[in-house]
Tab-separated table of N, CA and C in Angstrom:
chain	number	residue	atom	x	y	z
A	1	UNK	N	29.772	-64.518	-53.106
A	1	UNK	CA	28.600	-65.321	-52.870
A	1	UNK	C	28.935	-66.779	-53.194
A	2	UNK	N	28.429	-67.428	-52.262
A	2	UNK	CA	28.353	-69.329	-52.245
A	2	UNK	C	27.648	-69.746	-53.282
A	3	UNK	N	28.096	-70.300	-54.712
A	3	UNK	CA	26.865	-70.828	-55.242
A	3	UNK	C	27.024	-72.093	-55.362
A	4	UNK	N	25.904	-73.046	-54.551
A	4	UNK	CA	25.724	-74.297	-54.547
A	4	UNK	C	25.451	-75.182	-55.626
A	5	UNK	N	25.651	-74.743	-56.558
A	5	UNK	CA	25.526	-75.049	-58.035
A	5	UNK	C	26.980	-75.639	-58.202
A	6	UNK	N	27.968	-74.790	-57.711
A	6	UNK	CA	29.133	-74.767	-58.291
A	6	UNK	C	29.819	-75.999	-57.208
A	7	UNK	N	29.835	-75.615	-56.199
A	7	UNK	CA	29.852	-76.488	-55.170
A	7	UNK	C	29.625	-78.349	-55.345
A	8	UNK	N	28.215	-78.036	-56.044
A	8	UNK	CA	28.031	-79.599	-56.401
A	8	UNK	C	28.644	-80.155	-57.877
A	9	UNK	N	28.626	-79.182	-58.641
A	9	UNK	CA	29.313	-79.441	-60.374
A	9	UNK	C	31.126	-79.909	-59.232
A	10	UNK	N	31.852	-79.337	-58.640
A	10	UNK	CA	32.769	-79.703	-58.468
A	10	UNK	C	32.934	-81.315	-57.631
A	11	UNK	N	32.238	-81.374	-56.932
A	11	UNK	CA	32.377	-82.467	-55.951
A	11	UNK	C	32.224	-84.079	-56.629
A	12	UNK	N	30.576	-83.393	-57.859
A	12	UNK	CA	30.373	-84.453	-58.906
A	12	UNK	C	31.699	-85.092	-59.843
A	13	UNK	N	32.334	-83.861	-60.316
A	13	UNK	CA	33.906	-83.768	-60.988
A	13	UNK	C	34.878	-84.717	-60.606
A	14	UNK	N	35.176	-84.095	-59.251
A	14	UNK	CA	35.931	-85.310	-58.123
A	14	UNK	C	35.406	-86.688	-58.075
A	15	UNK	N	34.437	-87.080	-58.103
A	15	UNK	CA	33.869	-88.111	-57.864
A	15	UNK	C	33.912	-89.115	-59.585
A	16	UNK	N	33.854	-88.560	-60.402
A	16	UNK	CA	33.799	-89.091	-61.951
A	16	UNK	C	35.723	-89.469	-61.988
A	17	UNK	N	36.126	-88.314	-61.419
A	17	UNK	CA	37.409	-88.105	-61.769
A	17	UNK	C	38.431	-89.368	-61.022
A	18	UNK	N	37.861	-89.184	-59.649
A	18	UNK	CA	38.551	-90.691	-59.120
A	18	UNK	C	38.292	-91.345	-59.957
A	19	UNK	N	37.313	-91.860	-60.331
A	19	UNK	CA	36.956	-93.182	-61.329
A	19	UNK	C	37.645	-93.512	-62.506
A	20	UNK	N	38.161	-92.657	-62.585
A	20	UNK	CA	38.850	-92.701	-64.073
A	20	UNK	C	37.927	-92.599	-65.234
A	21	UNK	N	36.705	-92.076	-65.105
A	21	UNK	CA	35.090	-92.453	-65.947
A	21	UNK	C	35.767	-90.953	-66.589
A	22	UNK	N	35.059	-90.779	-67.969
A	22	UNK	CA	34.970	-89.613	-69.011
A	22	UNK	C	33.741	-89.292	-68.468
A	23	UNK	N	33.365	-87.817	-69.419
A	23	UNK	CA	32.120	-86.936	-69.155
A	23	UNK	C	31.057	-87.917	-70.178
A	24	UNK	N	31.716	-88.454	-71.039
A	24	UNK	CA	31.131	-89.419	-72.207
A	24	UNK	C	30.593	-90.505	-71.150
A	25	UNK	N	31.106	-91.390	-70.348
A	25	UNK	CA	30.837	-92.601	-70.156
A	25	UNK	C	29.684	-92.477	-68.842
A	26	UNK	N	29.508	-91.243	-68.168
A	26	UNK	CA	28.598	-90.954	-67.022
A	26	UNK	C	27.158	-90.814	-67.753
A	27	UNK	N	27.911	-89.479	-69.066
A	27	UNK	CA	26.385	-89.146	-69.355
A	27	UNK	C	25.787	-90.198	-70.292
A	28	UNK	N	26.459	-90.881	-70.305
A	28	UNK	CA	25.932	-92.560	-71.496
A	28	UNK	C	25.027	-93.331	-70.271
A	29	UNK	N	25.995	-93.823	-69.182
A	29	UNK	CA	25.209	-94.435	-68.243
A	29	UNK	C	24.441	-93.829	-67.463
A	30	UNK	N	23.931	-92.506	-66.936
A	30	UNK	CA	23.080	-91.605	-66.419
A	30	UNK	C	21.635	-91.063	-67.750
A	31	UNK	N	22.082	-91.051	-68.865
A	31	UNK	CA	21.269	-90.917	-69.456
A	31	UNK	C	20.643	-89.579	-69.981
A	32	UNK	N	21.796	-88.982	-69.220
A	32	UNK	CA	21.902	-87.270	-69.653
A	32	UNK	C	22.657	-86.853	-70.592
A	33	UNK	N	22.636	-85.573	-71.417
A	33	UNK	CA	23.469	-85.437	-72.431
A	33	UNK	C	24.137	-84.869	-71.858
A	34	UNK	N	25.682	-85.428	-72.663
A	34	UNK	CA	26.885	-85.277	-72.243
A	34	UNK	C	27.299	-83.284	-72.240
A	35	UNK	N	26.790	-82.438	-72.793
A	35	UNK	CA	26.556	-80.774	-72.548
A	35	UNK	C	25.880	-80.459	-71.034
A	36	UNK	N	25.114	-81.404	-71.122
A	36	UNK	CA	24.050	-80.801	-69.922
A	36	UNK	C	24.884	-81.542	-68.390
A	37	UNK	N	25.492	-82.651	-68.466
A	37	UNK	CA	26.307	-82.835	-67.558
A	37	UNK	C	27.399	-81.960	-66.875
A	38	UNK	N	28.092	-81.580	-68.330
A	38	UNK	CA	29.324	-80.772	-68.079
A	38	UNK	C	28.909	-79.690	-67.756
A	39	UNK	N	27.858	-79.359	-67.956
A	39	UNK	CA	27.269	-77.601	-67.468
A	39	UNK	C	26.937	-78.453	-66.019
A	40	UNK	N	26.246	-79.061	-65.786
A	40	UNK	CA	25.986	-79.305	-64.282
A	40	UNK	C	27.463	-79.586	-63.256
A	41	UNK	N	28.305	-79.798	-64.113
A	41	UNK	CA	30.189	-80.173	-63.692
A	41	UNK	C	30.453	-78.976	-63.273
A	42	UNK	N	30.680	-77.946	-64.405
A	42	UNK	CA	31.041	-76.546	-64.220
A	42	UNK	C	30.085	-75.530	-63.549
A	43	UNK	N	29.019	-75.910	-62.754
A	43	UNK	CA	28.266	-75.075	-61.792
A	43	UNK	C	27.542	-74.317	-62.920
A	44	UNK	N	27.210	-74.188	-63.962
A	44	UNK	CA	26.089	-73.535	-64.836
A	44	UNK	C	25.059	-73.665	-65.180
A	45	UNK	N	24.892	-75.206	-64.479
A	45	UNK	CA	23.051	-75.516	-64.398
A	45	UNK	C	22.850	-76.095	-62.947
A	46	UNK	N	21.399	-76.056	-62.742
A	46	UNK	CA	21.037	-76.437	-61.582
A	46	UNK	C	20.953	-77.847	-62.136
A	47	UNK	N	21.263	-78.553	-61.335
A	47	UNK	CA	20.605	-80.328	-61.268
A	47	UNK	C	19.312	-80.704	-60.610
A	48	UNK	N	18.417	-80.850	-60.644
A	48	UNK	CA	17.288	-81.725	-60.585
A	48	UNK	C	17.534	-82.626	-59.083
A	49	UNK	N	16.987	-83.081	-58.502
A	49	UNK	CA	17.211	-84.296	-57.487
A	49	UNK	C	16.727	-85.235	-58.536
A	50	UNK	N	15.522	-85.542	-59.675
A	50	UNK	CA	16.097	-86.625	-60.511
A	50	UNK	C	17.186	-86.834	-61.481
A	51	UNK	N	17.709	-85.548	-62.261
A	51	UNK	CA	19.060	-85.886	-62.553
A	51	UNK	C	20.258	-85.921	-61.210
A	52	UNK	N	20.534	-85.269	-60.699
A	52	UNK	CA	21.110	-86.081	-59.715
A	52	UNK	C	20.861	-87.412	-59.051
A	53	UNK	N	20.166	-88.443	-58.795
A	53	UNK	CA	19.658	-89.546	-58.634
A	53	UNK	C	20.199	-90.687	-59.740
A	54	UNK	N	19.965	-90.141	-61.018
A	54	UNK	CA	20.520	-90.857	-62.108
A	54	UNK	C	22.413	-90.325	-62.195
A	55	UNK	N	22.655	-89.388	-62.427
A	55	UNK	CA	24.322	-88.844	-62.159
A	55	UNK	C	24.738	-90.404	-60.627
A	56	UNK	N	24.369	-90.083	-59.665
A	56	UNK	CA	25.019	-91.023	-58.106
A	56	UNK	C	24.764	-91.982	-59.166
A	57	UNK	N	23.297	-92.811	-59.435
A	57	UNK	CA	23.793	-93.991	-60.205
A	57	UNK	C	24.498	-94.477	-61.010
A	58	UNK	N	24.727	-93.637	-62.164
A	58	UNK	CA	25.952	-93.768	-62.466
A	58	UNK	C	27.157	-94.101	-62.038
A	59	UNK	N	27.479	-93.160	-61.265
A	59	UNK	CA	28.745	-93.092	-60.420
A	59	UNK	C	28.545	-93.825	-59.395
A	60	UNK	N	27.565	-95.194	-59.222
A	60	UNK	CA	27.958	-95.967	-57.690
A	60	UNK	C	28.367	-95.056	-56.560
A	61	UNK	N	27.682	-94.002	-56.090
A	61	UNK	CA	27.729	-93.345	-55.100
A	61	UNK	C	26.127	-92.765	-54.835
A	62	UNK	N	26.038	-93.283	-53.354
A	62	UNK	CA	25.231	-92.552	-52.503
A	62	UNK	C	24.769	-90.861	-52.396
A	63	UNK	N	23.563	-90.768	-52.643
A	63	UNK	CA	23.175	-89.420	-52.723
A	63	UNK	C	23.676	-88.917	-51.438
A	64	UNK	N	23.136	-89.433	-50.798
A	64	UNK	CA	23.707	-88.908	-49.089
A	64	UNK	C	24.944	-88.392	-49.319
A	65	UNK	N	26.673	-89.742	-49.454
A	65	UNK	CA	27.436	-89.558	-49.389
A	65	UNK	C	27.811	-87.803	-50.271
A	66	UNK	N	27.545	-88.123	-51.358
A	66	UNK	CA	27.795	-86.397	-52.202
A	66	UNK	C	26.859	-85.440	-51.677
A	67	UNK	N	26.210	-85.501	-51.052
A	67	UNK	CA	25.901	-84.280	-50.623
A	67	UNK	C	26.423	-83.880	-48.968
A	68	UNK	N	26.941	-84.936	-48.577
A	68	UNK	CA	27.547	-85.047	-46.946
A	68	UNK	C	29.058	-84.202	-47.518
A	69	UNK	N	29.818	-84.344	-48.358
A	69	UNK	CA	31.064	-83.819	-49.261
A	69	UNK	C	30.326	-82.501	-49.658
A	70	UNK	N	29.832	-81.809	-50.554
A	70	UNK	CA	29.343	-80.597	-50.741
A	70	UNK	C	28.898	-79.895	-49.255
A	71	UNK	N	28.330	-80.306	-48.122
A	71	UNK	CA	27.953	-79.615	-47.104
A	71	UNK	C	29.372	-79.241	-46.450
A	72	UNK	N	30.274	-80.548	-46.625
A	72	UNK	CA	31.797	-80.243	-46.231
A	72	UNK	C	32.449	-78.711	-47.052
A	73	UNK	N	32.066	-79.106	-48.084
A	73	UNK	CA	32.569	-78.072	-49.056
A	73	UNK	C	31.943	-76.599	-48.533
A	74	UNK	N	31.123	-76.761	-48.153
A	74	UNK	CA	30.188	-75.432	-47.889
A	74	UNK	C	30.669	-75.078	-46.823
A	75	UNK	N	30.578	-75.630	-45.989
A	75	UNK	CA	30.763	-74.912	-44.508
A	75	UNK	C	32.041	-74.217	-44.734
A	76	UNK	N	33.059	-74.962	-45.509
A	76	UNK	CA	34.389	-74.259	-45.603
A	76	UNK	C	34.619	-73.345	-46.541
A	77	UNK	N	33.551	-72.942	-47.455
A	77	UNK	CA	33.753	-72.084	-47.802
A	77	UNK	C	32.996	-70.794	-47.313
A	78	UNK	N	32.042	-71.481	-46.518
A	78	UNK	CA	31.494	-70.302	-45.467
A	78	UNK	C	32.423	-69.578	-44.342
A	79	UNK	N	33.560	-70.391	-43.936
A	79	UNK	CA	34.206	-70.064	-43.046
A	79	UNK	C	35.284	-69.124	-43.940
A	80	UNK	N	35.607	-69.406	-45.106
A	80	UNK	CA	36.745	-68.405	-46.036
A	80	UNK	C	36.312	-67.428	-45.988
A	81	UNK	N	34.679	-67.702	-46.297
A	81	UNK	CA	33.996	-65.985	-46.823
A	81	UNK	C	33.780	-64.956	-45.568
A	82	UNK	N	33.419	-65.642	-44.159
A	82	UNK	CA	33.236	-64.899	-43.007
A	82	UNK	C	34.968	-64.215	-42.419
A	83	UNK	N	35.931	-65.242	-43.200
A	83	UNK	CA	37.371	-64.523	-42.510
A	83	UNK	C	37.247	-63.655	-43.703
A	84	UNK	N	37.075	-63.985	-44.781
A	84	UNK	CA	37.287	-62.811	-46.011
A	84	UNK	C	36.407	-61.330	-45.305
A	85	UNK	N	35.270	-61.448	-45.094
A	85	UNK	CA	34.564	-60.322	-44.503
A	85	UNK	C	35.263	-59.535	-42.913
A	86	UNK	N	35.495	-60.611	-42.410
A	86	UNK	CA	36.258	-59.585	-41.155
A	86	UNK	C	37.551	-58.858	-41.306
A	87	UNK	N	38.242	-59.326	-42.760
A	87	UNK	CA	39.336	-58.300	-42.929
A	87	UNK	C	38.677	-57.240	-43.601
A	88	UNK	N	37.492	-56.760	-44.046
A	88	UNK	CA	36.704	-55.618	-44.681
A	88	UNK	C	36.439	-54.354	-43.481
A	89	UNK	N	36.436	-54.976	-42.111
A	89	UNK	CA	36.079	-54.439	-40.920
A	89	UNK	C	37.176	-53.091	-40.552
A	90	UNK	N	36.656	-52.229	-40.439
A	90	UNK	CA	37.502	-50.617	-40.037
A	90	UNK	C	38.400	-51.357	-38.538
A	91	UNK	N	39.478	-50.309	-38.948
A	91	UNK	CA	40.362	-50.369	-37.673
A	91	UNK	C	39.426	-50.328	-36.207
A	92	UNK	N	38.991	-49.131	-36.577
A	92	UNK	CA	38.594	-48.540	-35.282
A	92	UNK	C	37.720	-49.686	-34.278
A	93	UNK	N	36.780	-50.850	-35.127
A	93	UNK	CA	36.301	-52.007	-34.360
A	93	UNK	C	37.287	-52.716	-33.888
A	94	UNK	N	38.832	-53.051	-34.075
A	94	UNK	CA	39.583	-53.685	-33.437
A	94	UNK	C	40.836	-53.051	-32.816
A	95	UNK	N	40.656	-51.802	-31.876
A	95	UNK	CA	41.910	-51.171	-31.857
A	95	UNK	C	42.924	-52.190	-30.965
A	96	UNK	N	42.657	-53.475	-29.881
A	96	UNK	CA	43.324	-53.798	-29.707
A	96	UNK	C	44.628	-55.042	-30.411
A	97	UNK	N	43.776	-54.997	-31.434
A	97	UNK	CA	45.249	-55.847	-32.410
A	97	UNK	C	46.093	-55.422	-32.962
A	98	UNK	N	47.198	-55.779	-33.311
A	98	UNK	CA	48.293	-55.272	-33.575
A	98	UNK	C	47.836	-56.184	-35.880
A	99	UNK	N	47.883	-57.252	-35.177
A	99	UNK	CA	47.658	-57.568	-36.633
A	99	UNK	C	46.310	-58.710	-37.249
A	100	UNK	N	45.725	-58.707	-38.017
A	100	UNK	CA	45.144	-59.876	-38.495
A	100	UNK	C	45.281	-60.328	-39.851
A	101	UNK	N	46.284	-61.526	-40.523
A	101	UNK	CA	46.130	-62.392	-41.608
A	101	UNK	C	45.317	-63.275	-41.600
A	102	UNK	N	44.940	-63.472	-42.987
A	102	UNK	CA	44.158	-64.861	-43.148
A	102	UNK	C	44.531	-65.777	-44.601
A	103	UNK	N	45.087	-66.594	-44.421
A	103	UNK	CA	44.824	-67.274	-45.802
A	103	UNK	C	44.485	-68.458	-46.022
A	104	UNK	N	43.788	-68.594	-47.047
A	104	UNK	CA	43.167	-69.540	-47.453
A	104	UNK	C	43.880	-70.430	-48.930
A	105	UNK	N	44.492	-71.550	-48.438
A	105	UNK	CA	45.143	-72.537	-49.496
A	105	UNK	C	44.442	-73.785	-49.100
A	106	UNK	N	44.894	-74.798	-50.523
A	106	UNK	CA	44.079	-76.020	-50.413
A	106	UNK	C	45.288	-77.173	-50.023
A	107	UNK	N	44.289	-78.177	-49.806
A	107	UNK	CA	45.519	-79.099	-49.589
A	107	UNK	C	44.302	-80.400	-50.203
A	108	UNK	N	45.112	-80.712	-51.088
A	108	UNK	CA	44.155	-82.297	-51.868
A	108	UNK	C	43.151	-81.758	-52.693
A	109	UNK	N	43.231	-80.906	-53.244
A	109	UNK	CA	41.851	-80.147	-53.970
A	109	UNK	C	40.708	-79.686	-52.831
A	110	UNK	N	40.964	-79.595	-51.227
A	110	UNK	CA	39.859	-79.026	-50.770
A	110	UNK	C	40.644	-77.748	-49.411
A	111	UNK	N	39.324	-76.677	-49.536
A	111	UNK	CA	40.298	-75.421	-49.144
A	111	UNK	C	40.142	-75.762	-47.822
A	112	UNK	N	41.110	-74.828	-47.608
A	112	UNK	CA	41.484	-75.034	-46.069
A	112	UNK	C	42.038	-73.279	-45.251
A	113	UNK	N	41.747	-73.249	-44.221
A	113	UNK	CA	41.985	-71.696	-43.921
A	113	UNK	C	42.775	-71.309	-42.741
A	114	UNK	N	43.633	-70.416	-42.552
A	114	UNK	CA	44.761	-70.284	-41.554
A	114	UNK	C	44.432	-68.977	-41.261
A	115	UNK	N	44.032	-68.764	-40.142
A	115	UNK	CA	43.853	-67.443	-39.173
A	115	UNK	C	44.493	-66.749	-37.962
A	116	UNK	N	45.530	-66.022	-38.234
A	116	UNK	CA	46.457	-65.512	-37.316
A	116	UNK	C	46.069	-64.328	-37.013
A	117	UNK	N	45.799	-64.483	-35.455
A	117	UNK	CA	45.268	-63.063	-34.860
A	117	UNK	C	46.264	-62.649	-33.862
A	118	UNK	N	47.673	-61.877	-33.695
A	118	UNK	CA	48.110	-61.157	-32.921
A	118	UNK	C	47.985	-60.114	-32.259
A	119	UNK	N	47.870	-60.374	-30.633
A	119	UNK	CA	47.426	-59.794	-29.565
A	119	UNK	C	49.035	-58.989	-29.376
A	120	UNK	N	48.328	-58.028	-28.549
A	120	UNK	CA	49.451	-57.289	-27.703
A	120	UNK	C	50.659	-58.271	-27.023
A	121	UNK	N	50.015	-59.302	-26.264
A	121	UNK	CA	50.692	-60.032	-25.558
A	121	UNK	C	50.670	-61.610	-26.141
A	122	UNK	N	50.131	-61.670	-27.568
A	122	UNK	CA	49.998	-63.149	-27.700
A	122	UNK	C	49.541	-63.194	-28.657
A	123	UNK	N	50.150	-64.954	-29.310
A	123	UNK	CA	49.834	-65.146	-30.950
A	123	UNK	C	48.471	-65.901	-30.820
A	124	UNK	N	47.640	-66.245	-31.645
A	124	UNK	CA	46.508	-67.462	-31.614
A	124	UNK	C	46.975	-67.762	-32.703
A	125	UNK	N	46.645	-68.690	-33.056
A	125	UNK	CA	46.501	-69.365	-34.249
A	125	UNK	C	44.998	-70.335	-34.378
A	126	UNK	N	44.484	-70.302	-35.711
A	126	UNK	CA	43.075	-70.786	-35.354
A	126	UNK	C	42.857	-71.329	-36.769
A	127	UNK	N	42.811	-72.944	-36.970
A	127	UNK	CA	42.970	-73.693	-38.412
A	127	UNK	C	41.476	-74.580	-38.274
A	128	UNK	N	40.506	-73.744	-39.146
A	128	UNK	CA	39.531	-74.485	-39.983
A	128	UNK	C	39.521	-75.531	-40.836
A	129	UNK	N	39.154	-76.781	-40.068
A	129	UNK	CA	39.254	-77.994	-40.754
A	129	UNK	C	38.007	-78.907	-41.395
């Protein structure tokens, strides 16, 4: 399961982390305690749209922009979880393949997914970007 909790604690992470900013110096200038941040970092609390509002201010970033990055984040991990589910699928729904891999590695801290479906007569290759 996708939890959008976690999704946004990471993206927030990335975003502090370019900066070179501590968990100290966000939740000083956001105005949140520095526990309740890091739980919102590590996906264990929900954030608020007013603590989030104060978090972007902090961090000189656009609400839009972080949540345009988390929807990025999402879709791709929607696409991991739907290849993760079609390798769960019985033979018998695909008798004409010979094979299907999938893997999923990151590149820059964001995932990325490689889907090789071999046909009788032919390779595909199919890269979620």
């Amino acid at each position: 399961m996708i939890l959008l909790r976690r999704l946004l604690g990471d993206v927030l992470r990335r975003q502090r982390q370019r900066q070179g900013r501590t968990l100290r110096e966000v939740s000083s200038s956001a105005r949140v305690s520095l526990g309740y941040l890091s739980e919102v970092e590590r996906g264990q609390k929900e954030a608020s749209s007013e603590l989030l509002s104060a978090i972007c201010d902090a961090l000189d970033v656009r609400m839009s922009e972080l949540m345009r990055e988390v929807s990025d984040e999402l879709s791709l991990a929607e696409l991991a979880e739907s290849a993760a589910a079609s390798e769960q699928v019985p033979a018998p729904v695909r008798p004409m393949l010979n094979s299907v891999s999938v893997s999923v590695t990151s590149v820059a801290g964001v995932p990325t997914e490689r889907v090789t479906i071999k046909a009788p007569a032919e390779a595909v290759d199919v890269v979620a970007a």
